Amino acid sequence: MPIKKKAIFVNSSFLKTNTRFHCTDIQLFMKQNESSKTVNDTDLPNSSSIAGSKLMEVMASFSKIELREILKFLRSPFFNQRNDVVLLFEYLAASMSDSTLSLDKVSVHKQVYQGQDYDEKQLRYTVSFLFQQLKSYLTQKEIMADPIQNQLLTIKALRKRSLQRVFESEWQQGKKALDAQLLRNSDTHFLQYNLYHEQLLHTLSKTRTAAPGFEEISKELSQFFIANILHQSCVALSYQTVSKLDFLPAILPHVLQHLAEHDYSEVPAIQVYHCCFLMLKGVEPLANFQTLRNNIQRFQGHFPKSELKDIHLLALNFCIKKVNEGSIPFRKEAFELYKSGLDSGVFLEDKHLSRFTYKNIVAIGLGLNEFEWVKQFIESFKPFLEKKYRESTYNFNLALYHFKRAEYTEAMTLLQRVGTDDVLNNMNARRMLLRIYYDLGETEALQSLLDSFQTYIYRKKDLGYQRDLYLNLIRFTRKLLNIEPKDTTANQQLRQEIAATERVAEKEWLMEKLVK
């Protein structure tokens, strides 16, 4: 094993020619001025109503609290000096909870410009102004939600005004706040880079004889770059399970070579995604999975919940793929990952649990015969499902629960309440019916299902490895139906063929149906 050198960093000489590569310019305060605002009257559709406009699409995303905040925002003369914009917003906000208020253009214009003749151009401009203000509100909200990014913007503004003493004080406060936080993901390295870069620009504006921070700039930029290349590569490899397209970054081989020669074991953002990449790439997958699992526990406080969820999902997708390929030990690994993720709350986003995560947890738990735990989970987390898919998802997973307990009548009744819009849900429902028909001896119904199932799969082009899993299930089920139960030789040959095939859905079940 080659001895690893102390980590070195990407040369930052590019700063000599590109000193503008720093914290993104976001105007902190945006004062409306008709001469500076870009008015786009295409924000209003050509139909007689504004219901389908981009403005109403954005409006529909706001909570009641946000609608009250926006009203205060629009009433501030610093941001808006047009009363018609306020009136338009108030009317549209009211229409969201009162269906009797018309969104017809003429009706809206009448409410905003009482006593005036209808002027569509006037309404178009007002709609556009309001749309611009809502975007400004969203930008403000993002800035206010990130105090460290806010501090960086303040530091930048002070540097531009050459306020040396205040700059240095605020810079120290920013550095202290950044060092004090637990987060150590790639975004943290980029914030550190921006902070040191502001210090460098400040120093260079005063003197050319001293330029502190070059080493820190190079270090933070390198770690940010490497971590993001690895992260993007993990996402690309995971996506390849459902698509044959190659999205790996062209510079990845150089990054991997650099990692082979230098030690980043104490950099969470690099350590986590490096072992994750190796696992997904198939390099000692079991060992690297175990390393990833340990790193999730070790470094979980260094990542925001949204990113920690993504890391869990990368590990879980790998486990599920292995389970589908017949690697049984990964079922328990996936179950423990799901349980720890539920305990830490990483799977909840805006108080919602993805229906896919819900289904996977049920399937993995039932595969381990954790019936009591699964039943409690199905009921406890139903309210966290998105309302649009709640009943369909709940019914499918409850059907799966009854199916695993051989309660076929209950399972088939529940399957009738499951929607068919979701491709994977559709295939899983057919997969369940396949087993039910076989176990009940409904040969004619099973043959018909196999034919329609195969046709359905052939019509779907972007199924990735799922395509092979289900086509092999159909193929082997047909062979199973054509074998005489007492034909030991034929049974053994089919067992061997199934065992030798890498991708087979319901592999265990097929093997159980054959004489050993």
Short mmCIF file of C-alpha atoms in Angstrom, two decimals:
data_model
loop_
_atom_site.label_atom_id
_atom_site.label_comp_id
_atom_site.label_asym_id
_atom_site.label_seq_id
_atom_site.Cartn_x
_atom_site.Cartn_y
_atom_site.Cartn_z
CA MET A 1 0.00 0.00 0.00
CA PRO A 2 1.51 3.36 -1.00
CA ILE A 3 2.21 5.81 1.82
CA LYS A 4 -0.20 8.72 1.63
CA LYS A 5 1.26 12.18 1.62
CA LYS A 6 -0.08 15.05 3.65
CA ALA A 7 -3.02 16.51 1.74
CA ILE A 8 -2.09 19.27 -0.70
CA PHE A 9 -4.56 21.58 -2.36
CA VAL A 10 -5.57 22.86 -5.74
CA ASN A 11 -3.39 25.74 -6.82
CA SER A 12 -5.33 29.00 -6.56
CA SER A 13 -3.24 30.97 -9.05
CA PHE A 14 -6.41 31.49 -11.08
CA LEU A 15 -7.28 34.18 -8.54
CA LYS A 16 -4.70 36.44 -10.18
CA THR A 17 -6.84 36.61 -13.29
CA ASN A 18 -10.26 36.00 -11.79
CA THR A 19 -10.62 37.80 -8.50
CA ARG A 20 -14.39 37.98 -8.99
CA PHE A 21 -14.93 34.29 -8.23
CA HIS A 22 -16.35 34.77 -4.76
CA CYS A 23 -19.61 34.87 -2.86
CA THR A 24 -22.50 35.21 -5.30
CA ASP A 25 -23.68 38.77 -5.75
CA ILE A 26 -27.12 39.04 -4.22
CA GLN A 27 -28.51 42.51 -3.86
CA LEU A 28 -29.51 42.68 -0.22
CA PHE A 29 -32.10 45.39 -0.64
CA MET A 30 -34.03 45.79 -3.87
CA LYS A 31 -35.76 49.13 -4.29
CA GLN A 32 -38.37 49.22 -6.97
CA ASN A 33 -37.70 51.63 -9.76
CA GLU A 34 -39.66 51.37 -12.98
CA SER A 35 -36.65 52.40 -15.02
CA SER A 36 -34.52 49.56 -13.59
CA LYS A 37 -37.13 46.81 -13.34
CA THR A 38 -37.59 44.49 -16.28
CA VAL A 39 -41.30 44.37 -16.99
CA ASN A 40 -42.42 41.26 -18.82
CA ASP A 41 -46.04 41.49 -19.84
CA THR A 42 -45.93 37.83 -20.98
CA ASP A 43 -46.35 36.88 -17.30
CA LEU A 44 -50.10 37.12 -18.01
CA PRO A 45 -51.63 34.39 -20.20
CA ASN A 46 -53.59 35.24 -23.33
CA SER A 47 -56.76 33.63 -21.97
CA SER A 48 -59.55 35.61 -20.33
CA SER A 49 -58.42 34.56 -16.83
CA ILE A 50 -55.17 34.95 -14.89
CA ALA A 51 -55.75 31.61 -13.12
CA GLY A 52 -53.10 29.86 -15.21
CA SER A 53 -50.45 32.56 -14.92
CA LYS A 54 -46.98 32.11 -13.43
CA LEU A 55 -48.02 34.65 -10.82
CA MET A 56 -50.84 32.44 -9.53
CA GLU A 57 -48.59 29.39 -9.61
CA VAL A 58 -46.18 31.17 -7.27
CA MET A 59 -49.02 32.54 -5.13
CA ALA A 60 -50.38 29.02 -4.59
CA SER A 61 -47.09 27.94 -3.00
CA PHE A 62 -47.32 30.42 -0.12
CA SER A 63 -48.61 29.58 3.35
CA LYS A 64 -50.96 31.88 5.24
CA ILE A 65 -48.04 33.16 7.31
CA GLU A 66 -46.06 33.92 4.15
CA LEU A 67 -49.01 35.75 2.60
CA ARG A 68 -49.10 38.03 5.65
CA GLU A 69 -45.33 38.58 5.39
CA ILE A 70 -45.62 39.48 1.71
CA LEU A 71 -48.30 42.06 2.45
CA LYS A 72 -45.92 43.77 4.91
CA PHE A 73 -43.17 43.52 2.30
CA LEU A 74 -45.31 45.17 -0.39
CA ARG A 75 -46.46 47.93 1.96
CA SER A 76 -42.87 48.93 2.66
CA PRO A 77 -42.02 51.98 0.48
CA PHE A 78 -38.42 50.79 0.35
CA PHE A 79 -39.47 47.79 -1.74
CA ASN A 80 -42.66 48.95 -3.40
CA GLN A 81 -44.23 52.35 -4.07
CA ARG A 82 -47.21 51.25 -6.17
CA ASN A 83 -50.55 50.92 -4.40
CA ASP A 84 -52.11 49.04 -7.35
CA VAL A 85 -49.59 46.22 -6.76
CA VAL A 86 -50.75 45.97 -3.13
CA LEU A 87 -54.42 45.97 -4.18
CA LEU A 88 -53.82 43.27 -6.79
CA PHE A 89 -52.00 41.08 -4.27
CA GLU A 90 -54.75 41.50 -1.67
CA TYR A 91 -57.44 40.51 -4.17
CA LEU A 92 -55.54 37.47 -5.46
CA ALA A 93 -54.69 36.33 -1.93
CA ALA A 94 -58.37 36.60 -0.97
CA SER A 95 -59.39 34.59 -4.06
CA MET A 96 -57.28 31.66 -2.86
CA SER A 97 -59.67 31.08 0.05
CA ASP A 98 -62.85 32.44 -1.55
CA SER A 99 -63.96 30.66 -4.72
CA THR A 100 -66.63 33.28 -5.39
CA LEU A 101 -63.95 35.86 -6.31
CA SER A 102 -63.41 35.74 -10.06
CA LEU A 103 -59.95 35.62 -11.65
CA ASP A 104 -61.34 36.85 -14.94
CA LYS A 105 -59.11 39.69 -16.20
CA VAL A 106 -61.94 42.20 -16.43
CA SER A 107 -63.11 41.39 -12.89
CA VAL A 108 -59.58 41.66 -11.48
CA HIS A 109 -58.99 44.97 -13.26
CA LYS A 110 -62.30 46.31 -11.92
CA GLN A 111 -61.27 45.51 -8.34
CA VAL A 112 -57.81 47.06 -8.63
CA TYR A 113 -58.71 50.10 -10.76
CA GLN A 114 -62.20 50.93 -9.58
CA GLY A 115 -64.05 53.40 -11.78
CA GLN A 116 -61.59 53.07 -14.69
CA ASP A 117 -62.18 51.52 -18.11
CA TYR A 118 -60.64 48.09 -18.69
CA ASP A 119 -57.03 48.34 -19.89
CA GLU A 120 -55.38 44.96 -20.48
CA LYS A 121 -51.92 46.45 -20.96
CA GLN A 122 -52.21 48.22 -17.62
CA LEU A 123 -53.22 44.94 -15.93
CA ARG A 124 -50.38 43.07 -17.62
CA TYR A 125 -47.80 45.53 -16.29
CA THR A 126 -49.24 45.40 -12.77
CA VAL A 127 -49.22 41.59 -12.80
CA SER A 128 -45.61 41.67 -13.94
CA PHE A 129 -44.62 44.15 -11.20
CA LEU A 130 -46.25 41.96 -8.56
CA PHE A 131 -44.53 38.88 -9.98
CA GLN A 132 -41.16 40.64 -9.73
CA GLN A 133 -41.87 41.63 -6.13
CA LEU A 134 -42.76 38.07 -5.16
CA LYS A 135 -39.43 36.90 -6.56
CA SER A 136 -37.71 39.63 -4.55
CA TYR A 137 -39.52 38.43 -1.43
CA LEU A 138 -38.32 34.85 -2.03
CA THR A 139 -34.74 36.10 -2.44
CA GLN A 140 -35.01 38.11 0.79
CA LYS A 141 -36.39 35.08 2.60
CA GLU A 142 -33.47 32.93 1.48
CA ILE A 143 -30.94 35.55 2.62
CA MET A 144 -32.60 35.91 6.01
CA ALA A 145 -32.66 32.13 6.50
CA ASP A 146 -28.86 31.88 6.24
CA PRO A 147 -27.15 34.12 8.83
CA ILE A 148 -23.62 33.18 7.78
CA GLN A 149 -24.31 33.92 4.11
CA ASN A 150 -25.90 37.16 5.28
CA GLN A 151 -22.73 37.98 7.23
CA LEU A 152 -20.63 37.32 4.13
CA LEU A 153 -22.71 39.78 2.15
CA THR A 154 -22.21 42.36 4.89
CA ILE A 155 -18.44 41.73 4.84
CA LYS A 156 -18.39 42.15 1.08
CA ALA A 157 -20.32 45.43 1.27
CA LEU A 158 -17.90 46.77 3.91
CA ARG A 159 -14.89 45.80 1.78
CA LYS A 160 -16.32 47.62 -1.22
CA ARG A 161 -16.67 50.77 0.91
CA SER A 162 -13.11 50.44 2.24
CA LEU A 163 -14.33 50.45 5.85
CA GLN A 164 -11.26 48.72 7.19
CA ARG A 165 -11.90 48.74 10.94
CA VAL A 166 -15.54 47.62 10.66
CA PHE A 167 -14.58 45.07 7.98
CA GLU A 168 -11.99 43.42 10.21
CA SER A 169 -14.40 43.29 13.15
CA GLU A 170 -17.20 41.77 11.06
CA TRP A 171 -14.77 39.37 9.38
CA GLN A 172 -13.70 38.03 12.78
CA GLN A 173 -17.33 37.61 13.79
CA GLY A 174 -18.05 35.72 10.57
CA LYS A 175 -15.04 33.44 11.07
CA LYS A 176 -16.01 32.75 14.66
CA ALA A 177 -19.60 31.88 13.68
CA LEU A 178 -18.47 29.61 10.84
CA ASP A 179 -15.95 27.75 13.01
CA ALA A 180 -18.49 27.35 15.82
CA GLN A 181 -21.11 25.55 13.76
CA LEU A 182 -21.06 21.74 13.58
CA LEU A 183 -21.71 21.58 9.83
CA ARG A 184 -18.74 20.41 7.79
CA ASN A 185 -20.33 19.60 4.45
CA SER A 186 -19.07 20.96 1.14
CA ASP A 187 -21.11 24.16 1.53
CA THR A 188 -19.14 24.92 4.70
CA HIS A 189 -15.88 24.68 2.79
CA PHE A 190 -17.24 27.04 0.15
CA LEU A 191 -18.30 29.54 2.82
CA GLN A 192 -14.82 29.32 4.36
CA TYR A 193 -13.31 29.89 0.94
CA ASN A 194 -15.49 32.96 0.38
CA LEU A 195 -14.57 34.33 3.80
CA TYR A 196 -10.83 33.99 3.20
CA HIS A 197 -11.24 35.33 -0.31
CA GLU A 198 -12.89 38.49 1.00
CA GLN A 199 -9.99 38.90 3.40
CA LEU A 200 -7.53 38.52 0.53
CA LEU A 201 -9.31 41.09 -1.63
CA HIS A 202 -9.44 43.49 1.32
CA THR A 203 -5.70 43.09 1.96
CA LEU A 204 -4.75 43.46 -1.70
CA SER A 205 -6.73 46.69 -1.89
CA LYS A 206 -4.45 48.12 0.84
CA THR A 207 -1.07 46.62 0.03
CA ARG A 208 0.66 44.23 -2.35
CA THR A 209 3.40 43.25 0.06
CA ALA A 210 1.25 41.04 2.28
CA ALA A 211 -1.36 38.59 1.03
CA PRO A 212 -2.63 36.38 3.85
CA GLY A 213 -4.98 33.47 3.29
CA PHE A 214 -3.63 31.88 0.11
CA GLU A 215 -3.07 28.53 1.85
CA GLU A 216 -6.54 28.59 3.45
CA ILE A 217 -8.15 29.62 0.16
CA SER A 218 -6.49 26.73 -1.66
CA LYS A 219 -7.35 24.25 1.09
CA GLU A 220 -11.04 25.16 1.37
CA LEU A 221 -11.55 25.44 -2.38
CA SER A 222 -9.90 22.04 -2.95
CA GLN A 223 -12.04 20.33 -0.33
CA PHE A 224 -15.19 21.94 -1.70
CA PHE A 225 -14.29 20.88 -5.24
CA ILE A 226 -13.33 17.28 -4.38
CA ALA A 227 -16.38 16.73 -2.17
CA ASN A 228 -18.73 18.00 -4.88
CA ILE A 229 -17.14 15.91 -7.63
CA LEU A 230 -17.54 12.81 -5.45
CA HIS A 231 -21.11 13.75 -4.50
CA GLN A 232 -22.11 14.32 -8.12
CA SER A 233 -20.45 11.02 -9.10
CA CYS A 234 -22.43 9.15 -6.43
CA VAL A 235 -25.68 10.63 -7.70
CA ALA A 236 -24.72 9.76 -11.30
CA LEU A 237 -23.90 6.15 -10.40
CA SER A 238 -27.13 5.79 -8.47
CA TYR A 239 -29.08 7.21 -11.42
CA GLN A 240 -27.47 4.65 -13.72
CA THR A 241 -29.57 1.96 -12.03
CA VAL A 242 -32.61 3.34 -13.89
CA SER A 243 -30.82 4.83 -16.91
CA LYS A 244 -27.90 3.64 -19.02
CA LEU A 245 -26.62 7.19 -19.55
CA ASP A 246 -23.15 8.06 -18.21
CA PHE A 247 -23.08 11.34 -16.27
CA LEU A 248 -19.75 10.91 -14.46
CA PRO A 249 -17.62 14.10 -14.41
CA ALA A 250 -14.74 14.04 -16.88
CA ILE A 251 -12.27 15.12 -14.20
CA LEU A 252 -13.23 12.26 -11.84
CA PRO A 253 -10.19 10.01 -12.65
CA HIS A 254 -7.81 12.82 -11.64
CA VAL A 255 -9.71 13.37 -8.38
CA LEU A 256 -9.56 9.65 -7.57
CA GLN A 257 -5.84 9.58 -8.28
CA HIS A 258 -5.35 12.57 -5.98
CA LEU A 259 -7.34 10.81 -3.24
CA ALA A 260 -5.20 7.69 -3.59
CA GLU A 261 -2.10 9.78 -2.83
CA HIS A 262 -3.39 12.11 -0.08
CA ASP A 263 -5.18 11.72 3.23
CA TYR A 264 -8.61 13.33 3.74
CA SER A 265 -9.82 10.94 6.46
CA GLU A 266 -10.73 13.84 8.77
CA VAL A 267 -12.75 15.73 6.16
CA PRO A 268 -16.35 14.47 6.54
CA ALA A 269 -17.61 15.76 3.18
CA ILE A 270 -14.87 13.90 1.32
CA GLN A 271 -14.70 10.80 3.51
CA VAL A 272 -18.42 10.05 3.27
CA TYR A 273 -18.76 10.50 -0.49
CA HIS A 274 -15.50 8.74 -1.31
CA CYS A 275 -16.50 5.45 0.35
CA CYS A 276 -20.01 5.89 -1.06
CA PHE A 277 -18.60 6.24 -4.57
CA LEU A 278 -16.42 3.15 -4.18
CA MET A 279 -19.41 1.18 -2.88
CA LEU A 280 -21.62 2.19 -5.81
CA LYS A 281 -18.79 1.53 -8.26
CA GLY A 282 -18.47 -2.03 -6.97
CA VAL A 283 -15.01 -1.67 -5.41
CA GLU A 284 -15.16 -3.96 -2.35
CA PRO A 285 -18.85 -3.04 -2.00
CA LEU A 286 -19.52 -4.75 1.33
CA ALA A 287 -16.45 -3.27 3.03
CA ASN A 288 -17.16 0.20 1.67
CA PHE A 289 -20.82 -0.06 2.63
CA GLN A 290 -19.80 -0.83 6.20
CA THR A 291 -17.39 2.12 6.12
CA LEU A 292 -20.17 4.36 4.81
CA ARG A 293 -22.58 3.18 7.50
CA ASN A 294 -19.98 3.89 10.20
CA ASN A 295 -19.24 7.30 8.69
CA ILE A 296 -22.96 8.18 8.71
CA GLN A 297 -22.99 7.55 12.45
CA ARG A 298 -19.65 9.28 13.01
CA PHE A 299 -20.30 12.41 10.94
CA GLN A 300 -24.10 12.79 10.97
CA GLY A 301 -23.90 15.99 13.01
CA HIS A 302 -21.70 17.56 10.32
CA PHE A 303 -24.39 17.47 7.58
CA PRO A 304 -27.74 19.28 7.36
CA LYS A 305 -30.75 16.96 7.57
CA SER A 306 -31.58 17.35 3.88
CA GLU A 307 -28.11 16.17 2.84
CA LEU A 308 -28.02 13.45 5.49
CA LYS A 309 -31.24 12.16 3.98
CA ASP A 310 -29.61 12.04 0.53
CA ILE A 311 -26.65 10.11 1.98
CA HIS A 312 -29.03 7.62 3.62
CA LEU A 313 -30.86 7.19 0.31
CA LEU A 314 -27.65 6.53 -1.61
CA ALA A 315 -26.78 3.76 0.87
CA LEU A 316 -30.34 2.44 0.90
CA ASN A 317 -30.70 2.35 -2.88
CA PHE A 318 -27.54 0.28 -2.98
CA CYS A 319 -28.95 -2.09 -0.33
CA ILE A 320 -32.28 -2.43 -2.14
CA LYS A 321 -30.54 -3.18 -5.41
CA LYS A 322 -28.53 -5.90 -3.67
CA VAL A 323 -31.67 -7.34 -2.04
CA ASN A 324 -33.41 -7.45 -5.42
CA GLU A 325 -30.40 -9.32 -6.77
CA GLY A 326 -30.77 -11.91 -4.01
CA SER A 327 -28.17 -10.72 -1.49
CA ILE A 328 -30.15 -11.38 1.70
CA PRO A 329 -27.77 -9.82 4.31
CA PHE A 330 -28.38 -6.36 2.82
CA ARG A 331 -32.06 -6.59 3.81
CA LYS A 332 -31.18 -6.30 7.51
CA GLU A 333 -28.69 -3.52 6.76
CA ALA A 334 -31.35 -1.54 4.92
CA PHE A 335 -33.88 -2.06 7.73
CA GLU A 336 -31.48 -0.72 10.36
CA LEU A 337 -30.65 2.28 8.15
CA TYR A 338 -34.34 3.05 7.76
CA LYS A 339 -34.98 2.78 11.50
CA SER A 340 -32.06 5.06 12.38
CA GLY A 341 -33.19 7.53 9.71
CA LEU A 342 -36.72 7.57 11.10
CA ASP A 343 -35.40 8.07 14.63
CA SER A 344 -33.27 11.05 13.54
CA GLY A 345 -36.07 12.49 11.37
CA VAL A 346 -33.99 12.69 8.19
CA PHE A 347 -36.73 11.16 6.03
CA LEU A 348 -39.29 13.83 6.89
CA GLU A 349 -39.25 16.86 4.61
CA ASP A 350 -41.67 19.66 5.44
CA LYS A 351 -43.39 17.14 7.73
CA HIS A 352 -43.96 14.76 4.80
CA LEU A 353 -42.62 11.26 4.21
CA SER A 354 -42.00 10.21 0.61
CA ARG A 355 -44.39 7.48 -0.53
CA PHE A 356 -41.41 5.62 -1.99
CA THR A 357 -39.59 5.64 1.36
CA TYR A 358 -42.82 4.51 3.05
CA LYS A 359 -43.17 1.58 0.66
CA ASN A 360 -39.53 0.54 0.92
CA ILE A 361 -39.62 0.51 4.72
CA VAL A 362 -42.73 -1.69 4.68
CA ALA A 363 -41.24 -4.10 2.14
CA ILE A 364 -37.92 -4.44 3.97
CA GLY A 365 -39.61 -4.90 7.35
CA LEU A 366 -42.00 -7.55 6.04
CA GLY A 367 -39.10 -9.37 4.41
CA LEU A 368 -37.63 -9.71 7.90
CA ASN A 369 -40.99 -10.82 9.37
CA GLU A 370 -41.19 -7.68 11.52
CA PHE A 371 -45.00 -7.77 11.25
CA GLU A 372 -45.88 -5.95 14.46
CA TRP A 373 -43.38 -3.17 13.82
CA VAL A 374 -44.51 -2.79 10.20
CA LYS A 375 -48.22 -2.63 11.05
CA GLN A 376 -47.54 0.10 13.60
CA PHE A 377 -45.37 1.96 11.06
CA ILE A 378 -48.05 1.78 8.33
CA GLU A 379 -50.62 3.34 10.61
CA SER A 380 -48.35 5.81 12.44
CA PHE A 381 -46.78 7.34 9.33
CA LYS A 382 -49.88 7.40 7.10
CA PRO A 383 -50.64 11.04 8.12
CA PHE A 384 -47.15 12.06 6.94
CA LEU A 385 -47.79 10.91 3.36
CA GLU A 386 -48.54 13.56 0.76
CA LYS A 387 -52.31 13.99 0.66
CA LYS A 388 -52.50 13.40 -3.10
CA TYR A 389 -51.04 9.88 -2.78
CA ARG A 390 -51.99 9.07 0.83
CA GLU A 391 -54.89 6.65 0.38
CA SER A 392 -53.45 4.83 -2.62
CA THR A 393 -50.05 4.38 -0.96
CA TYR A 394 -51.61 3.33 2.34
CA ASN A 395 -53.87 0.75 0.65
CA PHE A 396 -51.03 -0.75 -1.38
CA ASN A 397 -48.77 -1.17 1.63
CA LEU A 398 -51.56 -2.51 3.83
CA ALA A 399 -52.31 -5.00 1.01
CA LEU A 400 -48.66 -6.02 1.06
CA TYR A 401 -48.85 -6.53 4.83
CA HIS A 402 -51.90 -8.85 4.48
CA PHE A 403 -50.31 -10.62 1.52
CA LYS A 404 -47.21 -11.47 3.55
CA ARG A 405 -49.48 -12.94 6.22
CA ALA A 406 -51.22 -15.06 3.52
CA GLU A 407 -54.45 -13.10 4.02
CA TYR A 408 -55.11 -13.00 0.29
CA THR A 409 -58.75 -11.91 0.30
CA GLU A 410 -57.92 -8.79 2.29
CA ALA A 411 -54.87 -8.13 0.07
CA MET A 412 -56.81 -8.36 -3.21
CA THR A 413 -59.59 -6.13 -1.86
CA LEU A 414 -57.07 -3.44 -0.94
CA LEU A 415 -55.27 -3.72 -4.30
CA GLN A 416 -58.50 -2.71 -6.03
CA ARG A 417 -58.19 0.69 -4.28
CA VAL A 418 -54.65 1.31 -5.52
CA GLY A 419 -54.14 3.82 -8.35
CA THR A 420 -52.20 2.75 -11.45
CA ASP A 421 -50.53 6.04 -12.38
CA ASP A 422 -47.25 5.16 -10.66
CA VAL A 423 -45.23 2.73 -12.82
CA LEU A 424 -43.34 1.06 -9.96
CA ASN A 425 -46.52 0.75 -7.88
CA ASN A 426 -48.24 -0.81 -10.88
CA MET A 427 -45.47 -3.38 -11.34
CA ASN A 428 -45.37 -4.18 -7.63
CA ALA A 429 -49.14 -4.74 -7.58
CA ARG A 430 -48.82 -7.14 -10.53
CA ARG A 431 -45.91 -8.85 -8.77
CA MET A 432 -48.10 -9.38 -5.70
CA LEU A 433 -51.02 -10.70 -7.77
CA LEU A 434 -48.65 -13.10 -9.54
CA ARG A 435 -47.79 -14.77 -6.25
CA ILE A 436 -51.38 -14.75 -5.01
CA TYR A 437 -52.68 -16.43 -8.19
CA TYR A 438 -49.93 -19.04 -8.05
CA ASP A 439 -50.49 -19.88 -4.39
CA LEU A 440 -54.28 -20.09 -4.93
CA GLY A 441 -53.80 -22.31 -7.98
CA GLU A 442 -55.52 -19.81 -10.29
CA THR A 443 -53.52 -20.92 -13.35
CA GLU A 444 -55.69 -19.30 -16.02
CA ALA A 445 -55.70 -15.94 -14.23
CA LEU A 446 -51.94 -16.23 -13.72
CA GLN A 447 -51.26 -16.93 -17.41
CA SER A 448 -53.31 -13.90 -18.40
CA LEU A 449 -51.48 -11.76 -15.85
CA LEU A 450 -48.05 -12.91 -17.12
CA ASP A 451 -48.98 -11.92 -20.69
CA SER A 452 -50.28 -8.47 -19.73
CA PHE A 453 -47.36 -7.91 -17.34
CA GLN A 454 -44.82 -8.65 -20.08
CA THR A 455 -46.59 -6.35 -22.55
CA TYR A 456 -46.64 -3.58 -19.96
CA ILE A 457 -42.88 -3.88 -19.34
CA TYR A 458 -42.04 -3.84 -23.06
CA ARG A 459 -43.98 -0.59 -23.45
CA LYS A 460 -41.98 1.12 -20.69
CA LYS A 461 -38.52 2.12 -21.95
CA ASP A 462 -36.88 3.70 -18.88
CA LEU A 463 -37.08 0.97 -16.24
CA GLY A 464 -33.33 0.42 -15.87
CA TYR A 465 -32.39 -2.76 -13.98
CA GLN A 466 -36.06 -3.19 -12.95
CA ARG A 467 -36.79 -4.31 -16.50
CA ASP A 468 -34.52 -7.38 -16.20
CA LEU A 469 -35.80 -8.16 -12.69
CA TYR A 470 -39.42 -8.44 -13.80
CA LEU A 471 -38.84 -10.03 -17.21
CA ASN A 472 -36.83 -12.77 -15.52
CA LEU A 473 -39.59 -13.23 -12.94
CA ILE A 474 -42.13 -13.68 -15.75
CA ARG A 475 -39.85 -16.07 -17.66
CA PHE A 476 -39.11 -18.28 -14.66
CA THR A 477 -42.74 -18.30 -13.48
CA ARG A 478 -43.80 -19.65 -16.88
CA LYS A 479 -41.14 -22.36 -16.63
CA LEU A 480 -42.31 -23.15 -13.11
CA LEU A 481 -45.87 -23.65 -14.35
CA ASN A 482 -44.71 -26.07 -17.06
CA ILE A 483 -42.67 -28.34 -14.74
CA GLU A 484 -44.16 -31.44 -13.19
CA PRO A 485 -43.76 -31.23 -9.40
CA LYS A 486 -42.39 -34.80 -9.26
CA ASP A 487 -39.80 -34.20 -11.99
CA THR A 488 -36.81 -33.83 -9.67
CA THR A 489 -34.28 -33.40 -12.47
CA ALA A 490 -36.21 -30.57 -14.16
CA ASN A 491 -36.80 -28.88 -10.81
CA GLN A 492 -33.11 -29.01 -9.96
CA GLN A 493 -32.08 -27.66 -13.35
CA LEU A 494 -34.48 -24.71 -13.05
CA ARG A 495 -33.22 -24.02 -9.51
CA GLN A 496 -29.67 -23.84 -10.80
CA GLU A 497 -30.69 -21.57 -13.69
CA ILE A 498 -32.49 -19.17 -11.34
CA ALA A 499 -29.57 -19.17 -8.89
CA ALA A 500 -27.13 -18.35 -11.70
CA THR A 501 -29.22 -15.43 -12.97
CA GLU A 502 -28.18 -12.17 -11.31
CA ARG A 503 -31.35 -10.09 -11.62
CA VAL A 504 -34.56 -11.89 -10.68
CA ALA A 505 -37.45 -10.38 -8.75
CA GLU A 506 -38.91 -12.76 -6.13
CA LYS A 507 -35.83 -14.97 -6.43
CA GLU A 508 -36.29 -16.52 -2.98
CA TRP A 509 -39.94 -17.30 -3.65
CA LEU A 510 -39.15 -19.01 -6.96
CA MET A 511 -36.47 -21.13 -5.32
CA GLU A 512 -38.86 -22.15 -2.52
CA LYS A 513 -41.34 -23.45 -5.08
CA LEU A 514 -38.83 -25.88 -6.53
CA VAL A 515 -37.85 -29.23 -5.07
CA LYS A 516 -34.35 -29.16 -3.58
#
